[in-house]
PDB file of C-alpha atoms in Angstrom:
ATOM      1  CA  MET V   1      25.562   3.571 -15.214  1.00 39.00           C
ATOM      2  CA  ALA V   2      28.838   5.259 -16.234  1.00 42.00           C
ATOM      3  CA  ALA V   3      26.989   7.482 -18.729  1.00 47.00           C
ATOM      4  CA  SER V   4      29.127  10.549 -18.217  1.00 54.00           C
ATOM      5  CA  ILE V   5      27.478  13.908 -18.599  1.00 66.00           C
ATOM      6  CA  ASN V   6      29.258  16.937 -19.905  1.00 71.00           C
ATOM      7  CA  LEU V   7      28.900  19.393 -17.010  1.00 75.00           C
ATOM      8  CA  SER V   8      31.649  21.452 -15.418  1.00 83.00           C
ATOM      9  CA  PHE V   9      32.235  21.537 -11.665  1.00 89.00           C
ATOM     10  CA  GLU V  10      30.534  24.961 -11.550  1.00 87.00           C
ATOM     11  CA  GLU V  11      27.470  23.690 -13.438  1.00 83.00           C
ATOM     12  CA  MET V  12      27.110  20.698 -11.123  1.00 88.00           C
ATOM     13  CA  TRP V  13      27.546  22.993  -8.119  1.00 91.00           C
ATOM     14  CA  GLU V  14      24.694  25.172  -9.419  1.00 86.00           C
ATOM     15  CA  LYS V  15      22.496  22.061  -9.770  1.00 86.00           C
ATOM     16  CA  ILE V  16      23.020  20.981  -6.166  1.00 91.00           C
ATOM     17  CA  ILE V  17      22.451  24.505  -4.834  1.00 90.00           C
ATOM     18  CA  ALA V  18      19.155  24.571  -6.791  1.00 85.00           C
ATOM     19  CA  CYS V  19      18.281  21.006  -5.600  1.00 86.00           C
ATOM     20  CA  ASP V  20      17.556  20.143  -9.240  1.00 78.00           C
ATOM     21  CA  SER V  21      15.965  16.668  -9.372  1.00 75.00           C
ATOM     22  CA  LYS V  22      16.363  16.438 -13.175  1.00 71.00           C
ATOM     23  CA  TYR V  23      20.004  15.468 -12.593  1.00 78.00           C
ATOM     24  CA  ASP V  24      19.349  12.736 -10.008  1.00 79.00           C
ATOM     25  CA  GLY V  25      21.257   9.604 -10.987  1.00 78.00           C
ATOM     26  CA  LEU V  26      23.432  11.450 -13.520  1.00 80.00           C
ATOM     27  CA  PHE V  27      25.959  12.544 -10.924  1.00 88.00           C
ATOM     28  CA  PHE V  28      26.501  12.359  -7.184  1.00 92.00           C
ATOM     29  CA  THR V  29      27.775  14.945  -4.728  1.00 94.00           C
ATOM     30  CA  ALA V  30      30.372  13.599  -2.283  1.00 95.00           C
ATOM     31  CA  VAL V  31      31.312  15.614   0.790  1.00 95.00           C
ATOM     32  CA  LYS V  32      34.922  14.966   1.870  1.00 94.00           C
ATOM     33  CA  THR V  33      34.424  16.057   5.487  1.00 94.00           C
ATOM     34  CA  THR V  34      31.391  13.863   6.240  1.00 94.00           C
ATOM     35  CA  LYS V  35      32.188  11.024   3.804  1.00 95.00           C
ATOM     36  CA  ILE V  36      28.552  11.090   2.614  1.00 95.00           C
ATOM     37  CA  TYR V  37      27.274  11.268  -0.955  1.00 94.00           C
ATOM     38  CA  CYS V  38      23.923  12.624  -2.132  1.00 93.00           C
ATOM     39  CA  ARG V  39      21.638  13.156  -5.107  1.00 89.00           C
ATOM     40  CA  PRO V  40      21.732  16.622  -6.711  1.00 88.00           C
ATOM     41  CA  SER V  41      18.194  17.201  -5.368  1.00 85.00           C
ATOM     42  CA  CYS V  42      19.078  16.483  -1.724  1.00 89.00           C
ATOM     43  CA  ARG V  43      17.586  19.066   0.633  1.00 86.00           C
ATOM     44  CA  SER V  44      20.250  18.620   3.325  1.00 88.00           C
ATOM     45  CA  ARG V  45      22.362  21.579   4.356  1.00 90.00           C
ATOM     46  CA  LYS V  46      24.790  22.436   1.582  1.00 91.00           C
ATOM     47  CA  PRO V  47      28.496  21.811   2.233  1.00 92.00           C
ATOM     48  CA  LYS V  48      31.327  24.244   1.595  1.00 93.00           C
ATOM     49  CA  LYS V  49      32.297  24.225  -2.047  1.00 92.00           C
ATOM     50  CA  ILE V  50      35.896  23.241  -1.277  1.00 94.00           C
ATOM     51  CA  ASN V  51      34.692  20.068   0.494  1.00 94.00           C
ATOM     52  CA  VAL V  52      32.765  18.750  -2.526  1.00 95.00           C
ATOM     53  CA  GLU V  53      33.711  16.195  -5.174  1.00 94.00           C
ATOM     54  CA  PHE V  54      31.447  15.025  -7.982  1.00 93.00           C
ATOM     55  CA  TYR V  55      31.161  11.461  -9.256  1.00 91.00           C
ATOM     56  CA  HIS V  56      29.284  10.180 -12.289  1.00 87.00           C
ATOM     57  CA  ASP V  57      28.977   6.588 -11.088  1.00 86.00           C
ATOM     58  CA  ILE V  58      27.573   5.274  -7.820  1.00 88.00           C
ATOM     59  CA  ASN V  59      30.178   2.480  -7.712  1.00 91.00           C
ATOM     60  CA  GLU V  60      33.014   5.010  -8.077  1.00 91.00           C
ATOM     61  CA  VAL V  61      31.778   7.112  -5.192  1.00 92.00           C
ATOM     62  CA  GLU V  62      31.394   4.069  -2.939  1.00 93.00           C
ATOM     63  CA  LYS V  63      34.866   2.765  -3.864  1.00 94.00           C
ATOM     64  CA  ALA V  64      36.214   6.165  -2.823  1.00 93.00           C
ATOM     65  CA  GLY V  65      34.862   5.448   0.679  1.00 94.00           C
ATOM     66  CA  PHE V  66      31.658   7.503   0.769  1.00 94.00           C
ATOM     67  CA  ARG V  67      28.362   6.233   2.196  1.00 94.00           C
ATOM     68  CA  ALA V  68      24.831   7.007   0.976  1.00 92.00           C
ATOM     69  CA  CYS V  69      22.886   9.906   2.503  1.00 91.00           C
ATOM     70  CA  LYS V  70      19.987   8.703   4.651  1.00 87.00           C
ATOM     71  CA  ARG V  71      17.856  11.688   3.708  1.00 86.00           C
ATOM     72  CA  CYS V  72      17.881  11.540  -0.106  1.00 86.00           C
ATOM     73  CA  GLN V  73      18.686   7.802  -0.429  1.00 84.00           C
ATOM     74  CA  PRO V  74      20.749   7.987  -3.646  1.00 87.00           C
ATOM     75  CA  LYS V  75      20.910   4.169  -3.946  1.00 83.00           C
ATOM     76  CA  SER V  76      17.147   3.779  -4.469  1.00 77.00           C
ATOM     77  CA  ASP V  77      15.752   4.003  -7.991  1.00 67.00           C
ATOM     78  CA  HIS V  78      12.995   6.375  -6.993  1.00 63.00           C
ATOM     79  CA  SER V  79      12.598   9.471  -4.884  1.00 62.00           C
ATOM     80  CA  PRO V  80      12.511   8.763  -1.137  1.00 63.00           C
ATOM     81  CA  HIS V  81       9.158  10.531  -1.020  1.00 73.00           C
ATOM     82  CA  ILE V  82       7.484   7.849  -3.161  1.00 75.00           C
ATOM     83  CA  GLU V  83       7.194   5.553  -0.132  1.00 76.00           C
ATOM     84  CA  LEU V  84       5.526   8.336   1.857  1.00 83.00           C
ATOM     85  CA  VAL V  85       3.058   8.987  -0.978  1.00 83.00           C
ATOM     86  CA  ARG V  86       2.283   5.268  -1.360  1.00 80.00           C
ATOM     87  CA  LYS V  87       1.658   4.976   2.373  1.00 86.00           C
ATOM     88  CA  VAL V  88      -0.708   7.962   2.297  1.00 90.00           C
ATOM     89  CA  ILE V  89      -2.604   6.724  -0.769  1.00 86.00           C
ATOM     90  CA  SER V  90      -3.156   3.273   0.738  1.00 86.00           C
ATOM     91  CA  PHE V  91      -4.352   4.937   3.966  1.00 89.00           C
ATOM     92  CA  LEU V  92      -6.790   7.135   1.999  1.00 90.00           C
ATOM     93  CA  VAL V  93      -8.134   4.187   0.000  1.00 86.00           C
ATOM     94  CA  ASN V  94      -8.658   2.127   3.156  1.00 88.00           C
ATOM     95  CA  GLN V  95     -10.058   4.928   5.327  1.00 90.00           C
ATOM     96  CA  TYR V  96     -12.084   6.988   2.818  1.00 88.00           C
ATOM     97  CA  LYS V  97     -15.316   6.530   4.833  1.00 91.00           C
ATOM     98  CA  GLN V  98     -13.823   8.207   7.906  1.00 92.00           C
ATOM     99  CA  LYS V  99     -13.814  11.924   8.584  1.00 92.00           C
ATOM    100  CA  LEU V 100     -10.185  12.684   7.767  1.00 92.00           C
ATOM    101  CA  GLU V 101      -8.350  15.930   8.361  1.00 93.00           C
ATOM    102  CA  LEU V 102      -4.881  16.628   6.969  1.00 93.00           C
ATOM    103  CA  GLN V 103      -3.509  16.335  10.496  1.00 94.00           C
ATOM    104  CA  ASP V 104      -4.950  12.792  10.852  1.00 93.00           C
ATOM    105  CA  ILE V 105      -3.302  11.717   7.599  1.00 93.00           C
ATOM    106  CA  ALA V 106       0.002  13.332   8.596  1.00 93.00           C
ATOM    107  CA  GLU V 107      -0.031  11.585  11.986  1.00 93.00           C
ATOM    108  CA  HIS V 108      -0.592   8.242  10.263  1.00 91.00           C
ATOM    109  CA  ALA V 109       2.344   8.941   7.940  1.00 89.00           C
ATOM    110  CA  GLY V 110       4.529  10.146  10.808  1.00 90.00           C
ATOM    111  CA  VAL V 111       5.304  13.565   9.324  1.00 91.00           C
ATOM    112  CA  SER V 112       4.058  17.135   9.753  1.00 92.00           C
ATOM    113  CA  ALA V 113       0.949  18.234   7.881  1.00 93.00           C
ATOM    114  CA  TYR V 114       2.905  20.885   5.981  1.00 93.00           C
ATOM    115  CA  TYR V 115       5.598  18.429   4.890  1.00 90.00           C
ATOM    116  CA  LEU V 116       3.010  15.827   3.883  1.00 92.00           C
ATOM    117  CA  GLU V 117       0.987  18.228   1.764  1.00 93.00           C
ATOM    118  CA  ARG V 118       4.097  19.609   0.043  1.00 90.00           C
ATOM    119  CA  GLN V 119       5.578  16.178  -0.774  1.00 88.00           C
ATOM    120  CA  PHE V 120       2.233  14.678  -1.789  1.00 89.00           C
ATOM    121  CA  LYS V 121       1.463  17.566  -4.115  1.00 88.00           C
ATOM    122  CA  GLN V 122       4.947  17.418  -5.626  1.00 83.00           C
ATOM    123  CA  ALA V 123       4.549  13.699  -6.385  1.00 79.00           C
ATOM    124  CA  THR V 124       0.887  13.614  -7.495  1.00 80.00           C
ATOM    125  CA  SER V 125       0.080  17.231  -8.460  1.00 84.00           C
ATOM    126  CA  GLU V 126      -2.826  17.013  -6.002  1.00 89.00           C
ATOM    127  CA  THR V 127      -3.395  17.659  -2.333  1.00 93.00           C
ATOM    128  CA  PRO V 128      -4.295  14.726  -0.067  1.00 94.00           C
ATOM    129  CA  ARG V 129      -7.804  16.245   0.240  1.00 94.00           C
ATOM    130  CA  SER V 130      -8.423  16.391  -3.522  1.00 94.00           C
ATOM    131  CA  TYR V 131      -7.071  12.843  -3.862  1.00 91.00           C
ATOM    132  CA  LEU V 132      -9.448  11.680  -1.121  1.00 94.00           C
ATOM    133  CA  GLU V 133     -12.348  13.418  -2.875  1.00 95.00           C
ATOM    134  CA  LYS V 134     -11.540  11.533  -6.094  1.00 92.00           C
ATOM    135  CA  ILE V 135     -11.511   8.222  -4.223  1.00 91.00           C
ATOM    136  CA  ARG V 136     -14.874   9.040  -2.630  1.00 94.00           C
ATOM    137  CA  ILE V 137     -16.446  10.082  -5.933  1.00 93.00           C
ATOM    138  CA  ASP V 138     -15.144   6.899  -7.625  1.00 89.00           C
ATOM    139  CA  LYS V 139     -16.806   4.874  -4.846  1.00 91.00           C
ATOM    140  CA  ALA V 140     -20.000   6.927  -5.187  1.00 94.00           C
ATOM    141  CA  ALA V 141     -20.076   6.387  -8.958  1.00 91.00           C
ATOM    142  CA  HIS V 142     -19.671   2.645  -8.391  1.00 89.00           C
ATOM    143  CA  LEU V 143     -22.562   2.636  -5.897  1.00 93.00           C
ATOM    144  CA  LEU V 144     -24.767   4.733  -8.180  1.00 93.00           C
ATOM    145  CA  LYS V 145     -24.164   2.237 -10.970  1.00 89.00           C
ATOM    146  CA  ASN V 146     -24.533  -0.964  -8.961  1.00 89.00           C
ATOM    147  CA  THR V 147     -27.000  -0.281  -6.136  1.00 91.00           C
ATOM    148  CA  ASP V 148     -30.403   1.274  -5.565  1.00 92.00           C
ATOM    149  CA  GLN V 149     -29.213   3.365  -2.609  1.00 94.00           C
ATOM    150  CA  THR V 150     -30.408   6.964  -2.575  1.00 94.00           C
ATOM    151  CA  ASN V 151     -28.002   9.814  -3.282  1.00 95.00           C
ATOM    152  CA  LEU V 152     -28.125  10.785   0.394  1.00 95.00           C
ATOM    153  CA  GLU V 153     -27.290   7.241   1.549  1.00 95.00           C
ATOM    154  CA  ILE V 154     -24.375   7.142  -0.906  1.00 95.00           C
ATOM    155  CA  CYS V 155     -23.194  10.566   0.248  1.00 95.00           C
ATOM    156  CA  TYR V 156     -22.729   9.335   3.816  1.00 95.00           C
ATOM    157  CA  GLU V 157     -21.593   5.844   2.759  1.00 94.00           C
ATOM    158  CA  VAL V 158     -18.558   7.234   0.923  1.00 95.00           C
ATOM    159  CA  GLY V 159     -17.538   9.579   3.731  1.00 94.00           C
ATOM    160  CA  PHE V 160     -18.925  12.997   2.860  1.00 95.00           C
ATOM    161  CA  GLN V 161     -20.151  14.947   5.892  1.00 93.00           C
ATOM    162  CA  THR V 162     -22.725  17.085   4.044  1.00 94.00           C
ATOM    163  CA  PRO V 163     -24.873  16.452   0.972  1.00 95.00           C
ATOM    164  CA  SER V 164     -24.091  19.916  -0.430  1.00 95.00           C
ATOM    165  CA  ASN V 165     -20.376  19.154  -0.475  1.00 95.00           C
ATOM    166  CA  PHE V 166     -21.049  15.740  -2.016  1.00 96.00           C
ATOM    167  CA  TYR V 167     -23.107  17.249  -4.855  1.00 96.00           C
ATOM    168  CA  LYS V 168     -20.580  20.044  -5.444  1.00 96.00           C
ATOM    169  CA  VAL V 169     -17.575  17.675  -5.615  1.00 96.00           C
ATOM    170  CA  PHE V 170     -19.470  15.095  -7.674  1.00 96.00           C
ATOM    171  CA  ARG V 171     -20.456  17.728 -10.243  1.00 96.00           C
ATOM    172  CA  ARG V 172     -16.908  19.087 -10.401  1.00 95.00           C
ATOM    173  CA  LEU V 173     -15.335  15.675 -10.998  1.00 93.00           C
ATOM    174  CA  GLN V 174     -18.032  13.965 -13.096  1.00 93.00           C
ATOM    175  CA  ASN V 175     -19.526  17.002 -14.891  1.00 94.00           C
ATOM    176  CA  CYS V 176     -23.031  16.031 -13.796  1.00 94.00           C
ATOM    177  CA  SER V 177     -25.087  15.508 -10.658  1.00 95.00           C
ATOM    178  CA  PRO V 178     -25.340  12.056  -9.030  1.00 95.00           C
ATOM    179  CA  SER V 179     -28.908  11.680 -10.354  1.00 94.00           C
ATOM    180  CA  GLU V 180     -27.865  12.620 -13.881  1.00 95.00           C
ATOM    181  CA  TYR V 181     -24.974  10.158 -13.634  1.00 93.00           C
ATOM    182  CA  ARG V 182     -27.305   7.342 -12.590  1.00 93.00           C
ATOM    183  CA  SER V 183     -29.684   8.162 -15.473  1.00 92.00           C
ATOM    184  CA  LEU V 184     -26.823   8.178 -17.995  1.00 91.00           C
ATOM    185  CA  ILE V 185     -25.536   4.821 -16.726  1.00 88.00           C
ATOM    186  CA  ARG V 186     -28.992   3.248 -16.940  1.00 87.00           C
ATOM    187  CA  LYS V 187     -29.454   4.505 -20.516  1.00 86.00           C
ATOM    188  CA  GLU V 188     -26.075   3.056 -21.497  1.00 84.00           C
ATOM    189  CA  MET V 189     -26.965  -0.304 -19.932  1.00 80.00           C
ATOM    190  CA  GLN V 190     -30.269  -0.469 -21.850  1.00 81.00           C
ATOM    191  CA  GLN V 191     -28.625   0.074 -25.217  1.00 77.00           C
TER     192      GLN V 191
END
């Protein structure tokens, strides 16, 4: 790394108080009293200003005797929340047919529903529910294209509880009804 940035102590202090993730990897915050170092975006309780040192290189901070924070995991190349999001997405893809509430997804991930929704939305710009709806509509579009199942059969096959919700979500995401989608696909295949 060793790409030094031109920020004063005060500027770096402001970045850690704001939990600014744009500076992750550019510098590290080391706390003298705990001997722990963190990313600028770490959400842990902030130390006293007099107990803080800043390092620009991860090797420097470790040579100085500090260990990595378990919460923000400054040694990993990506945000610690990426693993949580990946776990949730794989669960949604594998369980899309089930009736899933946010609480069910959170229990699977081992976190609170509030925390899950906040972290998931921060990473994907979507809620777990809207992500699940996209997965279901992708599956429905595939079935409409490749099977002769009725719209109602497909609705329940992909995990929707009511046809009205299925039609509403399908129209919102595909800009047409399931029947119109099937007609468009058939016309394209004939050409």
